[in-house]
GROMACS .gro file of N, CA, C and O in nm:
model
  292
    1VAL      N    1   5.696   3.002  -2.780
    1VAL     CA    2   5.694   2.893  -2.684
    1VAL      C    3   5.572   2.907  -2.593
    1VAL      O    4   5.507   2.807  -2.561
    2GLU      N    5   5.542   3.029  -2.553
    2GLU     CA    6   5.426   3.050  -2.466
    2GLU      C    7   5.297   3.000  -2.530
    2GLU      O    8   5.215   2.937  -2.464
    3GLN      N    9   5.280   3.027  -2.659
    3GLN     CA   10   5.159   2.983  -2.729
    3GLN      C   11   5.154   2.832  -2.740
    3GLN      O   12   5.048   2.771  -2.727
    4LEU      N   13   5.269   2.770  -2.761
    4LEU     CA   14   5.275   2.624  -2.767
    4LEU      C   15   5.232   2.563  -2.635
    4LEU      O   16   5.152   2.468  -2.631
    5ILE      N   17   5.279   2.619  -2.526
    5ILE     CA   18   5.240   2.570  -2.393
    5ILE      C   19   5.092   2.594  -2.371
    5ILE      O   20   5.021   2.506  -2.320
    6ALA      N   21   5.044   2.709  -2.411
    6ALA     CA   22   4.902   2.739  -2.395
    6ALA      C   23   4.816   2.641  -2.475
    6ALA      O   24   4.713   2.593  -2.426
    7ASP      N   25   4.858   2.611  -2.597
    7ASP     CA   26   4.785   2.514  -2.679
    7ASP      C   27   4.787   2.375  -2.614
    7ASP      O   28   4.686   2.304  -2.615
    8PHE      N   29   4.900   2.337  -2.557
    8PHE     CA   30   4.909   2.208  -2.489
    8PHE      C   31   4.813   2.202  -2.371
    8PHE      O   32   4.736   2.106  -2.357
    9VAL      N   33   4.815   2.305  -2.288
    9VAL     CA   34   4.728   2.310  -2.170
    9VAL      C   35   4.581   2.308  -2.211
    9VAL      O   36   4.499   2.244  -2.146
   10ALA      N   37   4.549   2.374  -2.322
   10ALA     CA   38   4.411   2.380  -2.370
   10ALA      C   39   4.369   2.253  -2.443
   10ALA      O   40   4.253   2.241  -2.485
   11GLY      N   41   4.460   2.159  -2.460
   11GLY     CA   42   4.426   2.034  -2.527
   11GLY      C   43   4.414   2.048  -2.678
   11GLY      O   44   4.348   1.966  -2.743
   12LYS      N   45   4.476   2.149  -2.735
   12LYS     CA   46   4.466   2.174  -2.879
   12LYS      C   47   4.569   2.098  -2.962
   12LYS      O   48   4.561   2.098  -3.085
   13LEU      N   49   4.664   2.034  -2.897
   13LEU     CA   50   4.767   1.962  -2.971
   13LEU      C   51   4.728   1.817  -2.988
   13LEU      O   52   4.674   1.754  -2.898
   14ALA      N   53   4.756   1.765  -3.106
   14ALA     CA   54   4.727   1.624  -3.134
   14ALA      C   55   4.823   1.535  -3.054
   14ALA      O   56   4.935   1.575  -3.024
   15ALA      N   57   4.777   1.419  -3.021
   15ALA     CA   58   4.862   1.323  -2.950
   15ALA      C   59   4.976   1.280  -3.043
   15ALA      O   60   4.956   1.266  -3.164
   16PRO      N   61   5.095   1.257  -2.987
   16PRO     CA   62   5.206   1.211  -3.071
   16PRO      C   63   5.172   1.079  -3.139
   16PRO      O   64   5.103   0.994  -3.083
   17LYS      N   65   5.222   1.062  -3.262
   17LYS     CA   66   5.196   0.938  -3.336
   17LYS      C   67   5.298   0.830  -3.304
   17LYS      O   68   5.279   0.715  -3.340
   18ALA      N   69   5.408   0.869  -3.239
   18ALA     CA   70   5.512   0.772  -3.205
   18ALA      C   71   5.569   0.804  -3.067
   18ALA      O   72   5.532   0.905  -3.007
   19ASP      N   73   5.660   0.721  -3.021
   19ASP     CA   74   5.717   0.740  -2.888
   19ASP      C   75   5.852   0.814  -2.894
   19ASP      O   76   5.898   0.852  -3.001
   20ARG      N   77   5.915   0.831  -2.779
   20ARG     CA   78   6.042   0.904  -2.771
   20ARG      C   79   6.153   0.835  -2.850
   20ARG      O   80   6.237   0.901  -2.909
   21VAL      N   81   6.152   0.705  -2.849
   21VAL     CA   82   6.255   0.631  -2.922
   21VAL      C   83   6.244   0.663  -3.071
   21VAL      O   84   6.344   0.687  -3.139
   22ALA      N   85   6.124   0.666  -3.123
   22ALA     CA   86   6.103   0.697  -3.264
   22ALA      C   87   6.148   0.839  -3.295
   22ALA      O   88   6.209   0.864  -3.400
   23LEU      N   89   6.121   0.933  -3.204
   23LEU     CA   90   6.164   1.070  -3.224
   23LEU      C   91   6.316   1.078  -3.225
   23LEU      O   92   6.376   1.142  -3.312
   24ARG      N   93   6.382   1.010  -3.131
   24ARG     CA   94   6.528   1.009  -3.126
   24ARG      C   95   6.586   0.953  -3.255
   24ARG      O   96   6.680   1.008  -3.312
   25GLU      N   97   6.528   0.844  -3.305
   25GLU     CA   98   6.576   0.783  -3.429
   25GLU      C   99   6.557   0.876  -3.549
   25GLU      O  100   6.644   0.886  -3.635
   26LEU      N  101   6.445   0.946  -3.553
   26LEU     CA  102   6.419   1.041  -3.661
   26LEU      C  103   6.521   1.153  -3.659
   26LEU      O  104   6.581   1.187  -3.762
   27VAL      N  105   6.543   1.211  -3.542
   27VAL     CA  106   6.640   1.320  -3.530
   27VAL      C  107   6.780   1.272  -3.568
   27VAL      O  108   6.851   1.339  -3.643
   28GLN      N  109   6.819   1.155  -3.520
   28GLN     CA  110   6.952   1.102  -3.552
   28GLN      C  111   6.967   1.073  -3.701
   28GLN      O  112   7.075   1.089  -3.757
   29SER      N  113   6.860   1.032  -3.766
   29SER     CA  114   6.868   1.006  -3.910
   29SER      C  115   6.886   1.136  -3.988
   29SER      O  116   6.950   1.138  -4.093
   30ARG      N  117   6.833   1.246  -3.936
   30ARG     CA  118   6.843   1.375  -4.004
   30ARG      C  119   6.967   1.454  -3.962
   30ARG      O  120   7.016   1.537  -4.038
   31GLN      N  121   7.013   1.432  -3.839
   31GLN     CA  122   7.129   1.503  -3.784
   31GLN      C  123   7.222   1.403  -3.717
   31GLN      O  124   7.226   1.393  -3.594
   32PRO      N  125   7.298   1.327  -3.794
   32PRO     CA  126   7.379   1.220  -3.735
   32PRO      C  127   7.486   1.269  -3.637
   32PRO      O  128   7.529   1.194  -3.551
   33ASP      N  129   7.527   1.395  -3.648
   33ASP     CA  130   7.628   1.448  -3.556
   33ASP      C  131   7.567   1.520  -3.436
   33ASP      O  132   7.639   1.588  -3.362
   34LEU      N  133   7.438   1.504  -3.416
   34LEU     CA  134   7.372   1.567  -3.302
   34LEU      C  135   7.434   1.514  -3.172
   34LEU      O  136   7.455   1.395  -3.156
   35VAL      N  137   7.462   1.605  -3.079
   35VAL     CA  138   7.516   1.567  -2.948
   35VAL      C  139   7.404   1.584  -2.845
   35VAL      O  140   7.356   1.694  -2.822
   36ASP      N  141   7.363   1.473  -2.785
   36ASP     CA  142   7.257   1.478  -2.685
   36ASP      C  143   7.316   1.503  -2.545
   36ASP      O  144   7.435   1.527  -2.531
   37ARG      N  145   7.231   1.496  -2.445
   37ARG     CA  146   7.275   1.523  -2.308
   37ARG      C  147   7.385   1.427  -2.264
   37ARG      O  148   7.485   1.468  -2.203
   38ALA      N  149   7.370   1.302  -2.297
   38ALA     CA  150   7.473   1.203  -2.262
   38ALA      C  151   7.605   1.236  -2.331
   38ALA      O  152   7.713   1.221  -2.271
   39GLY      N  153   7.598   1.283  -2.454
   39GLY     CA  154   7.718   1.323  -2.527
   39GLY      C  155   7.788   1.440  -2.462
   39GLY      O  156   7.911   1.444  -2.452
   40TRP      N  157   7.709   1.540  -2.416
   40TRP     CA  158   7.769   1.656  -2.349
   40TRP      C  159   7.833   1.614  -2.217
   40TRP      O  160   7.939   1.665  -2.179
   41LYS      N  161   7.772   1.521  -2.149
   41LYS     CA  162   7.834   1.471  -2.025
   41LYS      C  163   7.964   1.398  -2.057
   41LYS      O  164   8.061   1.409  -1.982
   42ALA      N  165   7.967   1.324  -2.166
   42ALA     CA  166   8.088   1.253  -2.205
   42ALA      C  167   8.199   1.352  -2.241
   42ALA      O  168   8.316   1.331  -2.206
   43ILE      N  169   8.163   1.461  -2.309
   43ILE     CA  170   8.261   1.566  -2.340
   43ILE      C  171   8.316   1.626  -2.212
   43ILE      O  172   8.438   1.642  -2.196
   44ASP      N  173   8.228   1.657  -2.119
   44ASP     CA  174   8.270   1.715  -1.991
   44ASP      C  175   8.368   1.623  -1.918
   44ASP      O  176   8.474   1.666  -1.871
   45THR      N  177   8.335   1.496  -1.912
   45THR     CA  178   8.421   1.398  -1.845
   45THR      C  179   8.556   1.387  -1.916
   45THR      O  180   8.661   1.386  -1.850
   46ALA      N  181   8.554   1.382  -2.048
   46ALA     CA  182   8.679   1.370  -2.124
   46ALA      C  183   8.768   1.493  -2.107
   46ALA      O  184   8.890   1.480  -2.093
   47GLU      N  185   8.707   1.612  -2.105
   47GLU     CA  186   8.785   1.734  -2.085
   47GLU      C  187   8.847   1.738  -1.945
   47GLU      O  188   8.962   1.778  -1.928
   48LYS      N  189   8.772   1.695  -1.845
   48LYS     CA  190   8.825   1.692  -1.709
   48LYS      C  191   8.936   1.588  -1.695
   48LYS      O  192   9.036   1.611  -1.627
   49THR      N  193   8.919   1.474  -1.760
   49THR     CA  194   9.021   1.370  -1.757
   49THR      C  195   9.149   1.420  -1.823
   49THR      O  196   9.260   1.399  -1.771
   50ALA      N  197   9.136   1.486  -1.937
   50ALA     CA  198   9.253   1.542  -2.006
   50ALA      C  199   9.319   1.648  -1.919
   50ALA      O  200   9.442   1.661  -1.918
   51GLY      N  201   9.240   1.722  -1.843
   51GLY     CA  202   9.296   1.824  -1.754
   51GLY      C  203   9.377   1.764  -1.641
   51GLY      O  204   9.483   1.816  -1.604
   52LYS      N  205   9.328   1.655  -1.586
   52LYS     CA  206   9.401   1.589  -1.476
   52LYS      C  207   9.541   1.549  -1.520
   52LYS      O  208   9.637   1.568  -1.446
   53THR      N  209   9.552   1.492  -1.639
   53THR     CA  210   9.684   1.449  -1.685
   53THR      C  211   9.775   1.568  -1.716
   53THR      O  212   9.897   1.553  -1.716
   54ALA      N  213   9.715   1.685  -1.741
   54ALA     CA  214   9.794   1.806  -1.770
   54ALA      C  215   9.810   1.894  -1.646
   54ALA      O  216   9.867   2.002  -1.655
   55GLY      N  217   9.757   1.848  -1.531
   55GLY     CA  218   9.768   1.927  -1.408
   55GLY      C  219   9.679   2.050  -1.407
   55GLY      O  220   9.710   2.149  -1.343
   56ARG      N  221   9.567   2.041  -1.478
   56ARG     CA  222   9.472   2.153  -1.488
   56ARG      C  223   9.333   2.102  -1.456
   56ARG      O  224   9.308   1.981  -1.457
   57PRO      N  225   9.240   2.195  -1.428
   57PRO     CA  226   9.102   2.150  -1.401
   57PRO      C  227   9.037   2.082  -1.522
   57PRO      O  228   8.958   1.990  -1.507
   58ARG      N  229   9.071   2.128  -1.641
   58ARG     CA  230   9.016   2.069  -1.764
   58ARG      C  231   9.097   2.119  -1.882
   58ARG      O  232   9.162   2.220  -1.873
   59VAL      N  233   9.090   2.046  -1.991
   59VAL     CA  234   9.145   2.091  -2.118
   59VAL      C  235   9.027   2.098  -2.214
   59VAL      O  236   8.962   1.997  -2.242
   60LYS      N  237   8.996   2.219  -2.259
   60LYS     CA  238   8.882   2.238  -2.349
   60LYS      C  239   8.915   2.186  -2.488
   60LYS      O  240   9.020   2.214  -2.543
   61PHE      N  241   8.824   2.108  -2.543
   61PHE     CA  242   8.838   2.062  -2.680
   61PHE      C  243   8.785   2.173  -2.771
   61PHE      O  244   8.676   2.226  -2.748
   62ALA      N  245   8.861   2.207  -2.872
   62ALA     CA  246   8.824   2.320  -2.957
   62ALA      C  247   8.777   2.278  -3.096
   62ALA      O  248   8.702   2.352  -3.160
   63SER      N  249   8.818   2.163  -3.142
   63SER     CA  250   8.779   2.124  -3.278
   63SER      C  251   8.649   2.044  -3.276
   63SER      O  252   8.619   1.973  -3.180
   64ARG      N  253   8.577   2.056  -3.384
   64ARG     CA  254   8.451   1.981  -3.399
   64ARG      C  255   8.478   1.832  -3.390
   64ARG      O  256   8.405   1.757  -3.325
   65GLU      N  257   8.587   1.787  -3.454
   65GLU     CA  258   8.622   1.645  -3.453
   65GLU      C  259   8.649   1.594  -3.312
   65GLU      O  260   8.600   1.487  -3.273
   66ASP      N  261   8.726   1.670  -3.234
   66ASP     CA  262   8.755   1.629  -3.096
   66ASP      C  263   8.629   1.623  -3.012
   66ASP      O  264   8.611   1.531  -2.931
   67LEU      N  265   8.541   1.722  -3.030
   67LEU     CA  266   8.416   1.724  -2.952
   67LEU      C  267   8.328   1.605  -2.988
   67LEU      O  268   8.273   1.539  -2.900
   68LEU      N  269   8.314   1.577  -3.117
   68LEU     CA  270   8.231   1.464  -3.159
   68LEU      C  271   8.289   1.331  -3.112
   68LEU      O  272   8.215   1.244  -3.066
   69ASN      N  273   8.420   1.317  -3.122
   69ASN     CA  274   8.484   1.194  -3.074
   69ASN      C  275   8.460   1.175  -2.925
   69ASN      O  276   8.428   1.065  -2.879
   70ALA      N  277   8.477   1.281  -2.848
   70ALA     CA  278   8.455   1.274  -2.704
   70ALA      C  279   8.309   1.244  -2.671
   70ALA      O  280   8.278   1.169  -2.578
   71SER      N  281   8.218   1.300  -2.748
   71SER     CA  282   8.075   1.280  -2.721
   71SER      C  283   8.032   1.136  -2.742
   71SER      O  284   7.935   1.089  -2.684
   72ARG      N  285   8.108   1.066  -2.824
   72ARG     CA  286   8.074   0.926  -2.855
   72ARG      C  287   8.146   0.828  -2.764
   72ARG      O  288   8.128   0.707  -2.777
   73GLY      N  289   8.224   0.883  -2.672
   73GLY     CA  290   8.295   0.799  -2.574
   73GLY      C  291   8.407   0.730  -2.638
   73GLY      O  292   8.468   0.637  -2.613
   0.00000   0.00000   0.00000
């Protein structure tokens, strides 16, 4: 990582050929189950909501399916 930053600072890296939206679309096409920051926030909210109904601070989701479902709202 240090060398990558050094190369960036030195201007040795080529300019991106596309924008952030294109990068997000590329990653999603290759990893459809990827959970981004918004997804992790959705999981956090869903776990806290489940905890409230159970009288606890949160209920942790343990299965991949539950986590993915929560991440998608």
